[in-house]
Short mmCIF file of C-alpha atoms in Angstrom, two decimals:
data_model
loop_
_atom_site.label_atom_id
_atom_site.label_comp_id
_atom_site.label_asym_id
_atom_site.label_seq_id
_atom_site.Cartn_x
_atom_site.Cartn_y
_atom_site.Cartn_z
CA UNK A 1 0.00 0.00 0.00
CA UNK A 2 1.22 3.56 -1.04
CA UNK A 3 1.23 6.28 1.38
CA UNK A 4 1.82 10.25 1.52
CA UNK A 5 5.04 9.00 3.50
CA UNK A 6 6.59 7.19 -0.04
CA UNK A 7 6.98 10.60 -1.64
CA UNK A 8 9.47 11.52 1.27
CA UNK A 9 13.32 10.32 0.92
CA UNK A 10 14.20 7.88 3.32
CA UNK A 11 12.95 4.15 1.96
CA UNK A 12 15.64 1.42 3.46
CA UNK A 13 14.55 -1.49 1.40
CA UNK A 14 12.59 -2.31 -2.20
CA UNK A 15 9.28 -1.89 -0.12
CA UNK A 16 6.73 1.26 0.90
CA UNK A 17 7.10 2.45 4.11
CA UNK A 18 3.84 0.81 5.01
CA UNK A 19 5.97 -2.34 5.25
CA UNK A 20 8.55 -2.27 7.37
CA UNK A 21 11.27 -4.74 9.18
CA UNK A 22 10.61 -6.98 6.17
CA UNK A 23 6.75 -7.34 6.75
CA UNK A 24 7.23 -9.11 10.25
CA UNK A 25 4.25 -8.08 12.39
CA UNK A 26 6.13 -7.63 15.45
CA UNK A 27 8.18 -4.31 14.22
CA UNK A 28 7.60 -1.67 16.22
CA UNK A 29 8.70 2.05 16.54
CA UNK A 30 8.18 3.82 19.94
CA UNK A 31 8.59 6.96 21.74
CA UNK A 32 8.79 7.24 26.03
CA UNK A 33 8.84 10.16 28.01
CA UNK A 34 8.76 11.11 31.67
CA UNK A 35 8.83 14.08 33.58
CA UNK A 36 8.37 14.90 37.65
CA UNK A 37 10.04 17.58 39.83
CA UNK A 38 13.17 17.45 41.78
CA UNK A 39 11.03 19.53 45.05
CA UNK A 40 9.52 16.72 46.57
CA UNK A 41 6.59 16.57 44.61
CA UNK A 42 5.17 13.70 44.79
CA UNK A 43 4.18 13.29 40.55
CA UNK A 44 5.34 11.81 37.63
CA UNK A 45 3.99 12.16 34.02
CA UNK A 46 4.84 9.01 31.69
CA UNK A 47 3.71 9.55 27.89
CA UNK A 48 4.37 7.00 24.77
CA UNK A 49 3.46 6.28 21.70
CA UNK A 50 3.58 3.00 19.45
CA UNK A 51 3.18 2.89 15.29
CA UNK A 52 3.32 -0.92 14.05
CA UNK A 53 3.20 -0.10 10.22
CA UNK A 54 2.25 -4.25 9.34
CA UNK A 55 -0.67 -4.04 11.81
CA UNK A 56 -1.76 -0.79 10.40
CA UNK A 57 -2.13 0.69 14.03
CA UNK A 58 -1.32 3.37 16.27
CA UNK A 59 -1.47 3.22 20.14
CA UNK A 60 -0.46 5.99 22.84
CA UNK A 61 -0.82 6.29 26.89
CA UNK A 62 -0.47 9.32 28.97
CA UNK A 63 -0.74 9.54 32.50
CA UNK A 64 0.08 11.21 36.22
CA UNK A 65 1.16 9.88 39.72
CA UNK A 66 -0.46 12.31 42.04
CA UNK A 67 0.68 10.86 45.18
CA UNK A 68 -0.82 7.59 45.59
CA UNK A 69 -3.13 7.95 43.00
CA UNK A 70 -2.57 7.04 39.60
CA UNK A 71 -4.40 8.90 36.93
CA UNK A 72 -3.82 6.88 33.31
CA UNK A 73 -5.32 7.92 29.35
CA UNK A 74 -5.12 5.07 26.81
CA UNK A 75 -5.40 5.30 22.64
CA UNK A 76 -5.60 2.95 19.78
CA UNK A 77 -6.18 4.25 15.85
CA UNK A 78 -5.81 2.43 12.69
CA UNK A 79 -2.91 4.18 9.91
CA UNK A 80 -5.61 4.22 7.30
CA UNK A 81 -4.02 6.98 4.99
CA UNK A 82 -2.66 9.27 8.52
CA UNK A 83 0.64 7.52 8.79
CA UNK A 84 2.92 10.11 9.26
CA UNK A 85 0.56 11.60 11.95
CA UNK A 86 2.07 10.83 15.58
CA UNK A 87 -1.24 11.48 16.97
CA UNK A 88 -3.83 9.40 18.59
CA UNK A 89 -6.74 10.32 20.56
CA UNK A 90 -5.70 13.34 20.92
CA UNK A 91 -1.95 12.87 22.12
CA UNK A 92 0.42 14.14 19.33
CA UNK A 93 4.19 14.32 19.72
CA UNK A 94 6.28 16.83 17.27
CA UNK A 95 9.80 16.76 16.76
CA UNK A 96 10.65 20.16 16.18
CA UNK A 97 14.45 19.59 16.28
CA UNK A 98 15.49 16.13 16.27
CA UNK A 99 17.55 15.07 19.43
CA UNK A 100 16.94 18.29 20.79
CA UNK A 101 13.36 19.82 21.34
CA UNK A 102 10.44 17.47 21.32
CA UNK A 103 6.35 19.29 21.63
CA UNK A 104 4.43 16.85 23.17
CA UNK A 105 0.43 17.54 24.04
CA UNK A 106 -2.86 15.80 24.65
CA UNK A 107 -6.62 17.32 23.87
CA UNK A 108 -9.41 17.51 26.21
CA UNK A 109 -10.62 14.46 27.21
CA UNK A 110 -13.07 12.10 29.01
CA UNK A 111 -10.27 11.12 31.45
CA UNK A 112 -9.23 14.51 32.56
CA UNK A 113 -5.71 14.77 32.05
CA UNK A 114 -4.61 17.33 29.09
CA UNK A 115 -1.44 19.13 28.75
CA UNK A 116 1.07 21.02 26.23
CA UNK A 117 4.65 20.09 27.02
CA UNK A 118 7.88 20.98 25.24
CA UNK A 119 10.87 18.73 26.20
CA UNK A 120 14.63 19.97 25.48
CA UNK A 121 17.83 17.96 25.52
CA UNK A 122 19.86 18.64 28.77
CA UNK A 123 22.72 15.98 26.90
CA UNK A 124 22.89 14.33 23.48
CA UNK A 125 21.15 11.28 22.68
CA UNK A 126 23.03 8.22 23.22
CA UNK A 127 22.45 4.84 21.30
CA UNK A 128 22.26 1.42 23.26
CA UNK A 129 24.05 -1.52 22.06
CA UNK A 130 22.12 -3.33 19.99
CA UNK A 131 19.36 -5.47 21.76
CA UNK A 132 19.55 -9.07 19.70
CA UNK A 133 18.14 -11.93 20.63
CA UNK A 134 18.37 -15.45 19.29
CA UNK A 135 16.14 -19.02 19.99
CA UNK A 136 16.58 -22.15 18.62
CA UNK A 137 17.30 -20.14 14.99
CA UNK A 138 13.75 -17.90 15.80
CA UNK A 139 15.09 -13.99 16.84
CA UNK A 140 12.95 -13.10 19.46
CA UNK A 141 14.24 -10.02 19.72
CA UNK A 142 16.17 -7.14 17.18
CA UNK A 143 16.10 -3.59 18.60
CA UNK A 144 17.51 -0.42 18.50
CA UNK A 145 17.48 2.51 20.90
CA UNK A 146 18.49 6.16 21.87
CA UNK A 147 18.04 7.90 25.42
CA UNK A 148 18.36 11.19 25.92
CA UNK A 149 18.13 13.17 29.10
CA UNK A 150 16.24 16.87 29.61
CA UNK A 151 14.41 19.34 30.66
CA UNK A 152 10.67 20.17 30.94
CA UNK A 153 8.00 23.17 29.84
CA UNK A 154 4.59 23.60 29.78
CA UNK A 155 1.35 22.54 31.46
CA UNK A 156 -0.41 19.90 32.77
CA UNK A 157 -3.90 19.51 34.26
CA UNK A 158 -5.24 16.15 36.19
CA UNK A 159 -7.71 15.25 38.79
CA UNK A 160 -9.22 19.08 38.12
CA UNK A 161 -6.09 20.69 38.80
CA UNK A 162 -3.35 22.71 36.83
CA UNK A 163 0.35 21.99 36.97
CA UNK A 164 2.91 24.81 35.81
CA UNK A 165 5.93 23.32 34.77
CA UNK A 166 8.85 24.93 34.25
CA UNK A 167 12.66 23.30 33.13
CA UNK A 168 14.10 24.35 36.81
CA UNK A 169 12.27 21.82 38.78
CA UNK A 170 10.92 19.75 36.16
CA UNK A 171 13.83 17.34 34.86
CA UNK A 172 13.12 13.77 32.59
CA UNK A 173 13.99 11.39 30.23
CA UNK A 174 12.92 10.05 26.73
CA UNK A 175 13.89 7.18 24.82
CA UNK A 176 13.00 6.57 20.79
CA UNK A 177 12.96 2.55 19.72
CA UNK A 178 12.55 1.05 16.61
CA UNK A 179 12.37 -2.86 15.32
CA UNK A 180 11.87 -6.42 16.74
CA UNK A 181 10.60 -6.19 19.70
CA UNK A 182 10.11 -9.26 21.81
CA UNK A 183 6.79 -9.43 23.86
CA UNK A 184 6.62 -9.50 27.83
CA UNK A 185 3.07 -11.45 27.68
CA UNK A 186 2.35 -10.46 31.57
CA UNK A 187 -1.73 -10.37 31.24
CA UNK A 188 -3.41 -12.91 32.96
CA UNK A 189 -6.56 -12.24 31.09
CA UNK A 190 -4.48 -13.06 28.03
CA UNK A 191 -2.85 -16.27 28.07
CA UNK A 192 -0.24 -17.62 27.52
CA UNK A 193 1.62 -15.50 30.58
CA UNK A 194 5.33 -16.01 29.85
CA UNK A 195 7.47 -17.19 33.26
CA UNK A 196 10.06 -15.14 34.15
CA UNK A 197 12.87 -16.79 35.60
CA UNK A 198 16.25 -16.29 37.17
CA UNK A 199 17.57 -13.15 36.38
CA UNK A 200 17.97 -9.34 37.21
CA UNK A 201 17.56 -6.52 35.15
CA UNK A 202 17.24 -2.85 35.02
CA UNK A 203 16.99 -0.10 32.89
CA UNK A 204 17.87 3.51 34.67
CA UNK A 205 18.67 6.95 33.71
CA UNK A 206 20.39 9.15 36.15
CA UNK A 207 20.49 12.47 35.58
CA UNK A 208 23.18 15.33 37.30
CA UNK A 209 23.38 19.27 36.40
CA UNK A 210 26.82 18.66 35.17
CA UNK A 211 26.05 14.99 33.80
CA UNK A 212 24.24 12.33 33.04
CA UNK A 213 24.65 8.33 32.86
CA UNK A 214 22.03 5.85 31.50
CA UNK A 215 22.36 2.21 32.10
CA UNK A 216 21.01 -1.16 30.80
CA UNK A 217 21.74 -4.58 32.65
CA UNK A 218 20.43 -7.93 32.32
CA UNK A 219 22.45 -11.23 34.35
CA UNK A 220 21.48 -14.67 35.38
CA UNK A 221 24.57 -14.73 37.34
CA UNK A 222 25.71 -11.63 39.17
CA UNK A 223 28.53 -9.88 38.20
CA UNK A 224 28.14 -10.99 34.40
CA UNK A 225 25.78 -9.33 32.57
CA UNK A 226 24.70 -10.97 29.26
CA UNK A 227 24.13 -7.88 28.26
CA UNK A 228 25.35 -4.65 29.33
CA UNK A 229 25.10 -0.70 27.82
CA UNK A 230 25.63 2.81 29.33
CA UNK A 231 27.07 5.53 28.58
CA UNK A 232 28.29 8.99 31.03
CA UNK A 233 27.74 12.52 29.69
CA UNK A 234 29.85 15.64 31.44
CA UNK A 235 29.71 19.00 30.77
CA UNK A 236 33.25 20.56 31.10
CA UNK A 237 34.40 23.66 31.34
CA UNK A 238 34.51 25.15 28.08
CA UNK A 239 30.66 24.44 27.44
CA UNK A 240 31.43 20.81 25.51
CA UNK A 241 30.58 17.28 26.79
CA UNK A 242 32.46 14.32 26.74
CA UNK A 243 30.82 10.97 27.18
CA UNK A 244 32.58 7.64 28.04
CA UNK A 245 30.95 3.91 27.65
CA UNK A 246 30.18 1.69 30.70
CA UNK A 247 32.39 -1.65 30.31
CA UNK A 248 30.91 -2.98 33.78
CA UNK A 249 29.09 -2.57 36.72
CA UNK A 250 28.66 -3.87 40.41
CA UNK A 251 25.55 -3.57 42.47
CA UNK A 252 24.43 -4.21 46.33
CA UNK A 253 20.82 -3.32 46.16
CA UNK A 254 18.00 -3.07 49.38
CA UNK A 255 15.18 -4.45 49.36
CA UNK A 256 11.73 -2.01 51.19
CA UNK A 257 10.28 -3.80 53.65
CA UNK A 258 7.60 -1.51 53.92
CA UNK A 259 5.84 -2.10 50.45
CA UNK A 260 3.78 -5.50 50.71
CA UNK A 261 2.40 -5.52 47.67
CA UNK A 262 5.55 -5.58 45.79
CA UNK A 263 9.08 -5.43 44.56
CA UNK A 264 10.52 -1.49 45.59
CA UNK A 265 13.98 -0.49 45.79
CA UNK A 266 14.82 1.19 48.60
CA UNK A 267 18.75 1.99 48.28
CA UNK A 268 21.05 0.92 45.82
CA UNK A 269 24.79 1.34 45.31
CA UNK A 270 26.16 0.79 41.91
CA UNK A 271 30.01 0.94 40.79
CA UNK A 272 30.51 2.16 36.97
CA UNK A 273 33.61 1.14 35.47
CA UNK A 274 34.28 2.68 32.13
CA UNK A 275 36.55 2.12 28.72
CA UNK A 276 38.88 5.41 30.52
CA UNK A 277 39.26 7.31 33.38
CA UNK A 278 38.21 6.58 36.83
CA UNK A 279 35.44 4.71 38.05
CA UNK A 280 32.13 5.88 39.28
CA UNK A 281 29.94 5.31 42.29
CA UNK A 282 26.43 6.00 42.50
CA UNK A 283 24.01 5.72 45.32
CA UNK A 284 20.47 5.66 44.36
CA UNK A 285 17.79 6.18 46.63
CA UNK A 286 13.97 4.98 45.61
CA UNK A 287 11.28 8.03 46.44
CA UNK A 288 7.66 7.19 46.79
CA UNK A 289 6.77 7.97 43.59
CA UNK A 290 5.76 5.72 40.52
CA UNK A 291 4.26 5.14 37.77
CA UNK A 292 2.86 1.21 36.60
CA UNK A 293 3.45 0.67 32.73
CA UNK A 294 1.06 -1.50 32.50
CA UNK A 295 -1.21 1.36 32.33
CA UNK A 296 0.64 1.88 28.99
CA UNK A 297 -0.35 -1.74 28.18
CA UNK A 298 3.24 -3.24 28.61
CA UNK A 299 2.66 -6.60 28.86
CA UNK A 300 -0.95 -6.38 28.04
CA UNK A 301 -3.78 -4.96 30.29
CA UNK A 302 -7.05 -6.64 30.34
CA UNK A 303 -6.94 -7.78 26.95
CA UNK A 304 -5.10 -5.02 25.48
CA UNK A 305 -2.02 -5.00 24.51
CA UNK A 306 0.79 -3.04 22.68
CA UNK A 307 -0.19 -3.04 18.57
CA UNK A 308 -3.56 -4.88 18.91
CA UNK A 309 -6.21 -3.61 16.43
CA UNK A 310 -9.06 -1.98 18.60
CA UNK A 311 -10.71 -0.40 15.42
CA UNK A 312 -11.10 3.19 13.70
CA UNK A 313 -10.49 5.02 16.91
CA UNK A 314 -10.76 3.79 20.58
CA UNK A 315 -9.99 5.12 23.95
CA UNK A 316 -10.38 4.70 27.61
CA UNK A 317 -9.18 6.02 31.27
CA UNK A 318 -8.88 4.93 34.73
CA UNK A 319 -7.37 5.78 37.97
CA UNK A 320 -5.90 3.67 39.93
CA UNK A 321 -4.98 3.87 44.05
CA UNK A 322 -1.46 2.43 44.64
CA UNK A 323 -1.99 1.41 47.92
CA UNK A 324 -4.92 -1.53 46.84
CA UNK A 325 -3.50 -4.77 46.66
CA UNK A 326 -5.71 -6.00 43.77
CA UNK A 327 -4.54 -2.87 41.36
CA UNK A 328 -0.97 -3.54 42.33
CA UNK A 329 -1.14 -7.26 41.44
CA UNK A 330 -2.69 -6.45 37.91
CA UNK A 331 0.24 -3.85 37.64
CA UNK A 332 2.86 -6.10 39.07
CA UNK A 333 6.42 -4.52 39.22
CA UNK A 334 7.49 -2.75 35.37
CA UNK A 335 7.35 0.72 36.58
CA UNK A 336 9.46 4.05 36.10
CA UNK A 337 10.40 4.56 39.64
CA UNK A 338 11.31 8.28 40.68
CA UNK A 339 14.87 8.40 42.62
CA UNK A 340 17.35 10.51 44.60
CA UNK A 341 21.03 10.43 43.31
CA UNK A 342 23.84 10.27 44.86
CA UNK A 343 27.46 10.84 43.63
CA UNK A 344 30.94 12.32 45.03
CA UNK A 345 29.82 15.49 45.56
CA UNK A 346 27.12 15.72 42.94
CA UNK A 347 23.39 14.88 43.51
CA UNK A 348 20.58 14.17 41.17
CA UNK A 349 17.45 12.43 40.20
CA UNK A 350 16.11 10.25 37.81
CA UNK A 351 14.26 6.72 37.11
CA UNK A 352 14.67 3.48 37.49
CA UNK A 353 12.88 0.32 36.18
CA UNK A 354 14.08 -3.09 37.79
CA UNK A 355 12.77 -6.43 38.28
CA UNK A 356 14.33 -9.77 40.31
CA UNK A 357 13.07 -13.01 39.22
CA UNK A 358 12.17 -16.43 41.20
CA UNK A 359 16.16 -18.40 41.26
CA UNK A 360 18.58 -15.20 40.97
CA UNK A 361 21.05 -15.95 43.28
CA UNK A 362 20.64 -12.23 45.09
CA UNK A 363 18.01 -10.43 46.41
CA UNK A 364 16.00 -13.32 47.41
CA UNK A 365 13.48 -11.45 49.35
CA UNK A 366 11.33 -9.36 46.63
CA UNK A 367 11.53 -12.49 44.27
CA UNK A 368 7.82 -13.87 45.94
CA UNK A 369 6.61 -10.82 43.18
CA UNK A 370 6.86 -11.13 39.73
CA UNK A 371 9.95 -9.49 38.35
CA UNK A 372 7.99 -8.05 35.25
#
């Protein structure tokens, strides 16, 4: 099928751009966003996007942490003849200069949350290794992806009430993925569930005024990562930044005892050692703050996965309270988790998403939750 998006340069192989990844249904292209204040606050907006050009579909989430109260937006659309639109539902994301100032916004709607928000690049982007995955000659998994750190502007209204925000106190992340991307299959409602076992993993993005480190780890057996990426940003002196790869890292992680319903971080100590130069310790303490992906439908929710085809144009909103245990078991543990940063004499704040699985040799405690 020819779109408006075949008169543009760009085409990677014999095929429109309505097939992509070689026609394999699971090729994906995504965009991720949070944002929450370094005062205390206790909020955190998450906002993505999803275009699967061989399942002619486009799905989005937005939504807030408001304390312990979790306010979530969720969009499906077919590409019909709008491919080149990033917009569904009323959530539209504009790249006004690429790698460097993102306008994202979402319309009036039945769920109460709207907002008009302009995110711009504290750091350049940096590209993970490549995420490749191989099983019994099937790849399960081929993906590529770029992080970027930054700074937030706009407005945001949830729950009846307006939120200034302004880049000072309002600090984030993004990250942009495209290709094969394996699926987590954590909705009981959808079955198969897959079984998670015997590893640790997490994805984190720590974020300083004068730099910036973003960090990928997955291990069966501690202390060797099968797969490992980060990179450091600094600002120096003269206004440039350097940046230095992660070649490996150590971790001693606590465990809260005072979450129940879950796996939470409460401290964590991690030891960067890079390709140059000295290494790098970071202490990382977990704040109250969260926000459940599977509101985003990572993993599936209730049926409804990432890509599925919900027809022409569908929607729908909920709000969830954090503190009930039968929310928290249907969002189980993926979250972006808001957190304090220690380092030398620099501090910070940033995310974190983690998970420990049932036969990891650490960290036996939180393993009675699922990982994912």
């Amino acid at each position: 099928m020819l779109t408006a998006q075949d008169d543009l340069i760009g085409h990677q192989t014999p095929q429109p751009f309505a097939k992509a990844g070689g026609g394999d249904v699971r090729f994906t292209e995504r965009y991720w966003y949070t944002a929450h204040p370094i005062d205390g606050s206790e909020l955190l907006i998450d906002i993505g996007l999803g275009y699967y050009p061989n399942r002619n579909v486009m799905d989005g989430f937005a939504g807030i942490t408001i304390g312990r109260r979790q306010h979530n937006f969720r969009a499906s659309r077919r590409l019909g003849t709008r491919p080149l639109e990033t917009e569904v539902g009323g959530l539209r994301i504009e790249i006004v200069d690429g790698n460097s100032l993102h306008r994202i916004s979402l319309a009036d709607n039945p769920s109460g949350i709207s907002f008009a928000l302009e995110f711009k690049a504290s750091f350049p982007a940096a590209q993970e290794k490549q995420n490749f995955r191989e099983r019994n000659g099937v790849v399960e998994e081929d993906l590529a992806r770029v992080s970027q750190f930054g700074r937030w502007r706009g407005w945001i209204v949830a729950d009846g009430k307006r939120y200034d925000i302004e880049p000072e106190l309002w600090w984030g992340q993004r990250d942009r993925s495209w290709g094969l991307r394996s699926e987590m299959r954590t909705d009981e409602t959808r079955p198969p569930v897959a079984t998670h076992r015997n590893f640790f993993w997490t994805w984190s993005m720590f974020q300083f005024e004068q730099s910036a480190l973003s960090i990928f780890i997955k291990e069966r057996t501690p202390g060797k990562p099968h797969y490992l990426s980060g990179t450091e940003f600094r600002r120096e002196a003269d206004g440039s930044v350097s940046h230095r790869e992660v070649t490996s890292v150590e971790h001693a992680i606590e465990w809260a005892d005072d979450d129940p319903l879950g796996q939470t971080i409460a401290v964590a100590d991690f030891t960067f050692t890079f390709e140059r130069g000295e290494p790098r310790r970071v202490r990382m303490h977990g704040l109250p703050t969260r926000f459940y992906l599977k509101a985003g439908m990572y993993g599936g929710l209730q049926g409804w996965t990432h890509g599925d085809d919900r027809g022409e144009n569908h929607a729908a909103h909920d709000i969830w309270n954090l503190d009930d245990a039968a929310t928290r078991a249907i969002a189980r543990t993926l979250s972006d988790h808001v957190v304090r940063l220690e380092s030398g004499n620099e501090t910070g704040f940033g995310i974190s998403e983690y998970g420990v699985a049932a036969g990891y040799p650490l960290y036996p405690g939180p393993q009675k939750f699922p990982a994912m």
